[in-house]
Short mmCIF file of C-alpha atoms in Angstrom, two decimals:
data_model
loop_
_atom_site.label_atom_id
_atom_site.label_comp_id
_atom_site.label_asym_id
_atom_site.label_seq_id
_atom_site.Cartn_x
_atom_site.Cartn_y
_atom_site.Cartn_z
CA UNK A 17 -2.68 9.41 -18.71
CA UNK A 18 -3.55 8.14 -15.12
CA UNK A 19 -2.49 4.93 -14.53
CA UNK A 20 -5.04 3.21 -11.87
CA UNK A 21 -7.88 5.70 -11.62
CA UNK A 22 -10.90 5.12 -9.04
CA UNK A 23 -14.04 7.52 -8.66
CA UNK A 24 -15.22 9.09 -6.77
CA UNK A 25 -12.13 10.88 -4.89
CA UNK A 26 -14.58 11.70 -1.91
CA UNK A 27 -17.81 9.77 -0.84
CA UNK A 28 -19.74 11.31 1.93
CA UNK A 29 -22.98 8.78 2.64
CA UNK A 30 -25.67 8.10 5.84
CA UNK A 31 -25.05 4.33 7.65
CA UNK A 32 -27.37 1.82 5.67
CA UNK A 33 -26.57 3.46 2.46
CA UNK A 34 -25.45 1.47 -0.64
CA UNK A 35 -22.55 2.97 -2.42
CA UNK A 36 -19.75 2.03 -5.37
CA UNK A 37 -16.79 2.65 -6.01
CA UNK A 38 -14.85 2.42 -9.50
CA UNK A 39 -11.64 1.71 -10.52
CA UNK A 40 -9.56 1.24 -13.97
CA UNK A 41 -5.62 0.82 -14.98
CA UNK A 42 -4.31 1.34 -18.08
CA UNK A 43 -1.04 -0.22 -17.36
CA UNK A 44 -2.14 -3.31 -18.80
CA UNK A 45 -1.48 -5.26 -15.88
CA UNK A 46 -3.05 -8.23 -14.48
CA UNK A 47 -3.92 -7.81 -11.41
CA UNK A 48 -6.15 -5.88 -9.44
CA UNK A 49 -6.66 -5.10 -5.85
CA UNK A 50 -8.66 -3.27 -3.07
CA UNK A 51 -6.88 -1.98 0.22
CA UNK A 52 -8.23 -0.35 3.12
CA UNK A 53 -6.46 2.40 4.80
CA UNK A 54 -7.98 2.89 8.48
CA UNK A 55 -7.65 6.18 10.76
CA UNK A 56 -4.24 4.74 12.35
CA UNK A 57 -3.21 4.34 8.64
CA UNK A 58 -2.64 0.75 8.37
CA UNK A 59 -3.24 -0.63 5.05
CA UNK A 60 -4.31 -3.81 4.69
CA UNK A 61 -5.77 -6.12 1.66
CA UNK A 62 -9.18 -6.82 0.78
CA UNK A 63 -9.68 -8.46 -2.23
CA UNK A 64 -7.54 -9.29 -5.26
CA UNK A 65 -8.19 -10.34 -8.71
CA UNK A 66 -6.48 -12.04 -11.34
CA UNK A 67 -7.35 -11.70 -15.48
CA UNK A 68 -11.13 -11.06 -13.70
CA UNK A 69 -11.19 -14.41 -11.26
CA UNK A 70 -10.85 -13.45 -7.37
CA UNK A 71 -7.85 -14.92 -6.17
CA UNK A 72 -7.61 -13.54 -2.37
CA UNK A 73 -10.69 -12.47 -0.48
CA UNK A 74 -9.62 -11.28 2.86
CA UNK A 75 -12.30 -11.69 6.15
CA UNK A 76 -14.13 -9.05 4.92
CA UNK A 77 -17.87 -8.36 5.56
CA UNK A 78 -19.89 -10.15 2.98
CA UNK A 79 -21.57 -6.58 2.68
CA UNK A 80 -18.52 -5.58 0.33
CA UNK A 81 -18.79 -7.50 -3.19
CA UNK A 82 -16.12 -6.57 -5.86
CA UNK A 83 -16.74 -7.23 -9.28
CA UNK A 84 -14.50 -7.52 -12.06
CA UNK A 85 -16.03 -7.36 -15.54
CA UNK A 86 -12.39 -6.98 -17.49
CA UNK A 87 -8.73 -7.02 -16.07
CA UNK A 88 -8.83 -3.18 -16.86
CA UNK A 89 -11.83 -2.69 -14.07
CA UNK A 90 -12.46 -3.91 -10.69
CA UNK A 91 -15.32 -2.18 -8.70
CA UNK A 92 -16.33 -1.98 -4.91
CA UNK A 93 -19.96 -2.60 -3.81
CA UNK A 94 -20.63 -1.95 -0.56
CA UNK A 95 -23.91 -2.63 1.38
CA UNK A 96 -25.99 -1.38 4.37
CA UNK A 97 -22.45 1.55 5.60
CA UNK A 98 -21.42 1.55 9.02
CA UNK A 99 -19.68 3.62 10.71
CA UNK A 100 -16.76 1.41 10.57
CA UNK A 101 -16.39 1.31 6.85
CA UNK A 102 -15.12 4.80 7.21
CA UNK A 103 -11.74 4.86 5.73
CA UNK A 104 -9.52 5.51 2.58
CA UNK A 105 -9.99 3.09 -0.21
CA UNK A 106 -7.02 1.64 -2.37
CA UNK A 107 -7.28 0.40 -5.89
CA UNK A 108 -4.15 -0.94 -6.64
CA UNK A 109 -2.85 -3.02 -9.92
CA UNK A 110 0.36 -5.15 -10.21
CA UNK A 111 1.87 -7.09 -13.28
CA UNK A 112 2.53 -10.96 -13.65
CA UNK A 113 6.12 -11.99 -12.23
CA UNK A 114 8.04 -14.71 -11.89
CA UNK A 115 9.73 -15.53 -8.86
CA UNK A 116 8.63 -13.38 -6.30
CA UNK A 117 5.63 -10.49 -6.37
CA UNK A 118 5.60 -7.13 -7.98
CA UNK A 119 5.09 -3.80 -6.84
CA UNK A 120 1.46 -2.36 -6.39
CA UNK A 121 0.59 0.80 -8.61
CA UNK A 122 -2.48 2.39 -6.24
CA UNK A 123 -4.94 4.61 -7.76
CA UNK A 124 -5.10 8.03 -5.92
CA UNK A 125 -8.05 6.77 -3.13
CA UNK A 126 -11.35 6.89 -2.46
CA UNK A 127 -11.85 8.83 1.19
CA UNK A 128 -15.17 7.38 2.32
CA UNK A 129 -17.18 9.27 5.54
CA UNK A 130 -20.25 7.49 6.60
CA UNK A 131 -22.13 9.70 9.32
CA UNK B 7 3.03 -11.03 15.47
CA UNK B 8 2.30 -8.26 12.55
CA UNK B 9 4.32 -9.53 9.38
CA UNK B 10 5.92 -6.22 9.30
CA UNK B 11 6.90 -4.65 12.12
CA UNK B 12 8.54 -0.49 11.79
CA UNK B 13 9.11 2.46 14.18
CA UNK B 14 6.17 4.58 13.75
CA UNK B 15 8.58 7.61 14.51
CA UNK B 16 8.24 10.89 14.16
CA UNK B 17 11.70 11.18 13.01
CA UNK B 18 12.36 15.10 12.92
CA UNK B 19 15.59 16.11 11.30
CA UNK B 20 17.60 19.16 9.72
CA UNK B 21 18.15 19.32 5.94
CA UNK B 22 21.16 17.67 4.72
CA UNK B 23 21.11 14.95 7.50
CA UNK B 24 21.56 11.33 7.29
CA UNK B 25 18.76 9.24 8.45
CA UNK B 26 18.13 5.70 8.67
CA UNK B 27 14.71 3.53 9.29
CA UNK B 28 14.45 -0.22 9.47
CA UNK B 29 11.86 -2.82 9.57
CA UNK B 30 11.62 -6.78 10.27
CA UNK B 31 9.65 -8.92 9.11
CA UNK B 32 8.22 -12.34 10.85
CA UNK B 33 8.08 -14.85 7.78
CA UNK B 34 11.30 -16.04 6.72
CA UNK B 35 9.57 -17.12 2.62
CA UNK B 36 9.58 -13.62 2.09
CA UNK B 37 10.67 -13.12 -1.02
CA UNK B 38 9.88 -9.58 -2.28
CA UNK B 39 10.38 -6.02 -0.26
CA UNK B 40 9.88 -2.79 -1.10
CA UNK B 41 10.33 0.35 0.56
CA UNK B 42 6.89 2.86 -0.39
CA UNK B 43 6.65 6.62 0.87
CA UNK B 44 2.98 8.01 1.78
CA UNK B 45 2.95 11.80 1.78
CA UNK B 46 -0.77 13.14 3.71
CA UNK B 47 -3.60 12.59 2.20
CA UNK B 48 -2.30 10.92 -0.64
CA UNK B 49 -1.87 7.28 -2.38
CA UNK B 50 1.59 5.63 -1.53
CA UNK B 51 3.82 5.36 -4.32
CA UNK B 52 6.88 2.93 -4.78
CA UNK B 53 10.14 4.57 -3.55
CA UNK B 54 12.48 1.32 -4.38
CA UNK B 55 12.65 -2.07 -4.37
CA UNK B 56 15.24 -4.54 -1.94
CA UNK B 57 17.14 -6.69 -3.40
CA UNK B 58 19.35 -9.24 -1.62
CA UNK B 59 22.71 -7.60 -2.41
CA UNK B 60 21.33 -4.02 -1.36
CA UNK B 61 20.67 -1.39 -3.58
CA UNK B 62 20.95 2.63 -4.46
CA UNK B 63 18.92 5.27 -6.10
CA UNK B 64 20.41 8.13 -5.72
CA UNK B 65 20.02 9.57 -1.92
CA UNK B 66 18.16 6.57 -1.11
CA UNK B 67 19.90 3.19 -0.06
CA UNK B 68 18.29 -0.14 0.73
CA UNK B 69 19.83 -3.10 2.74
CA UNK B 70 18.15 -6.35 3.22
CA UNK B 71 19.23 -8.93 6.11
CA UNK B 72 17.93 -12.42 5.70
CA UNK B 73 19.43 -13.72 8.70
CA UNK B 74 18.05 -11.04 10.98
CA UNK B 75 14.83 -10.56 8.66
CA UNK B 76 14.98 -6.65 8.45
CA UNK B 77 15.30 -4.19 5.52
CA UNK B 78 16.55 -0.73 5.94
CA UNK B 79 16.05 2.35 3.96
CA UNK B 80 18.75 5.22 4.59
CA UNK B 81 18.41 8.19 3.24
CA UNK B 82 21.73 10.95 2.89
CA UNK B 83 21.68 14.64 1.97
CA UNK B 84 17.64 15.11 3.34
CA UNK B 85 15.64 17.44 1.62
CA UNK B 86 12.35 18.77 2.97
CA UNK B 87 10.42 16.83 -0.12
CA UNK B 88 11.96 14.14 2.12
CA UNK B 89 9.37 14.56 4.59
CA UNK B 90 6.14 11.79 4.53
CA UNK B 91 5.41 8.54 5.73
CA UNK B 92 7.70 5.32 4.46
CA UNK B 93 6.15 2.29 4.69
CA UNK B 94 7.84 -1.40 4.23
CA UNK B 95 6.81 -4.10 2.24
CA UNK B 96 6.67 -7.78 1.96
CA UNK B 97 5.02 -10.96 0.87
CA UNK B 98 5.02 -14.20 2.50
CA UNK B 99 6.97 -15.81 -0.12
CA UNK B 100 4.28 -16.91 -2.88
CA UNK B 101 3.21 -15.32 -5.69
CA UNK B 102 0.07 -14.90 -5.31
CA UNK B 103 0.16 -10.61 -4.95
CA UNK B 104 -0.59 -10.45 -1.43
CA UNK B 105 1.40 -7.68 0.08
CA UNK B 106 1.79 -6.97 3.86
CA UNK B 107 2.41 -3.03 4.37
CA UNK B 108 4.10 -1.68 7.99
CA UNK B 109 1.75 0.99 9.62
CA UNK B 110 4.92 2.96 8.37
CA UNK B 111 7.95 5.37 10.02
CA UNK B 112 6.94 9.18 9.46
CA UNK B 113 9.83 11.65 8.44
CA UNK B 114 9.65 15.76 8.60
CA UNK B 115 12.77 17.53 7.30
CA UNK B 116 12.89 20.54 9.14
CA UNK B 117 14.92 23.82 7.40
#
């Protein structure tokens, strides 16, 4: 019954590692996101797609690659860790509105360590 | 400038008190604003949306002031579920989904 569900809940990896991270809604809802929630808690926007085309793309390391293969899914690749990419990861999901932008549903996070 | 801008806090108060946060934003499209709470360790979830002529949900009331570009959130009665983080929202006035989040105003209800 879980709305926007991402795996895995924890991800605990060595710098250089590759590593993904999955998320699906079930809310039917058009659009999909990716936030990043630093140590000082500040969430801010990486990526966002629409009906499975990328619509914002944030300055983001090219080393992170979503990929969207439905509107239900939209996954986070990351390349080569740093230490830097250590953070809490948002997948979030909104529906289509008119006049104005609708509320984010986030999936429960994905708490990334890279040592 | 940050687009949103809120008192990171803490605010610490008794049960049953009346407390009050607010948060300004710098683009003046902004069309949409929402107030989120974040408790530890966990995803934030939508507490209420603004609208332009204010609005209640139960405890909670929202304001919204164009002219000054703030929102409040004011919370009566507090309970100690009450305590987490509450984080503002806002867009810059298109619809295009992106949504700028305040670093947020923490709350603990003390007994």
């Amino acid at each position: 019954d879980t709305a926007v569900s991402q795996t895995p809940k924890y991800l605990v990896t060595q710098m250089g590692n590759d590593k993904s991270i999955k998320c699906e809604q079930n809310l039917g809802h058009d659009t999909m996101y990716w936030y990043k929630q630093d140590s000082k808690k500040f969430l801010k926007i990486m990526f966002s797609y629409n009906n499975k085309e990328l619509i914002i793309n944030e300055t983001v390391p090219n080393r992170f690659s979503p990929k969207s293969p439905d509107k239900a899914h939209l996954n986070l690749h990351i390349n080569s860790l740093e230490l830097g990419d250590s953070a809490v990861y948002f997948c979030a999901s909104s529906r289509k509105s008119v006049g104005g932008n609708s509320p984010l549903h986030f999936g429960n996070g994905t708490r990334l360590t890279v040592t | 400038r940050k687009e949103v801008e809120q008192d990171p806090g803490p605010f610490n108060v008794p049960e049953g008190a009346t407390v009050a946060f607010n948060c300004t934003y710098s683009n003046s499209a902004s069309q949409s604003f929402f107030w989120y709470r974040q408790d530890c360790r966990k995803e934030p979830k939508l507490l209420m949306s603004v609208y332009s002529s204010g609005n209640e949900d139960g405890r909670f009331t929202a304001q919204l002031n164009r002219a000054s570009q703030y929102i409040s959130l004011l919370i009566r009665d507090s309970k100690l579920s009450d305590s987490a983080t509450y984080l503002c929202v806002t867009d810059r006035g298109s619809t295009l989904g992106r949504l700028y989040f305040g670093r947020g105003t923490q709350l603990t209800v003390w007994p």
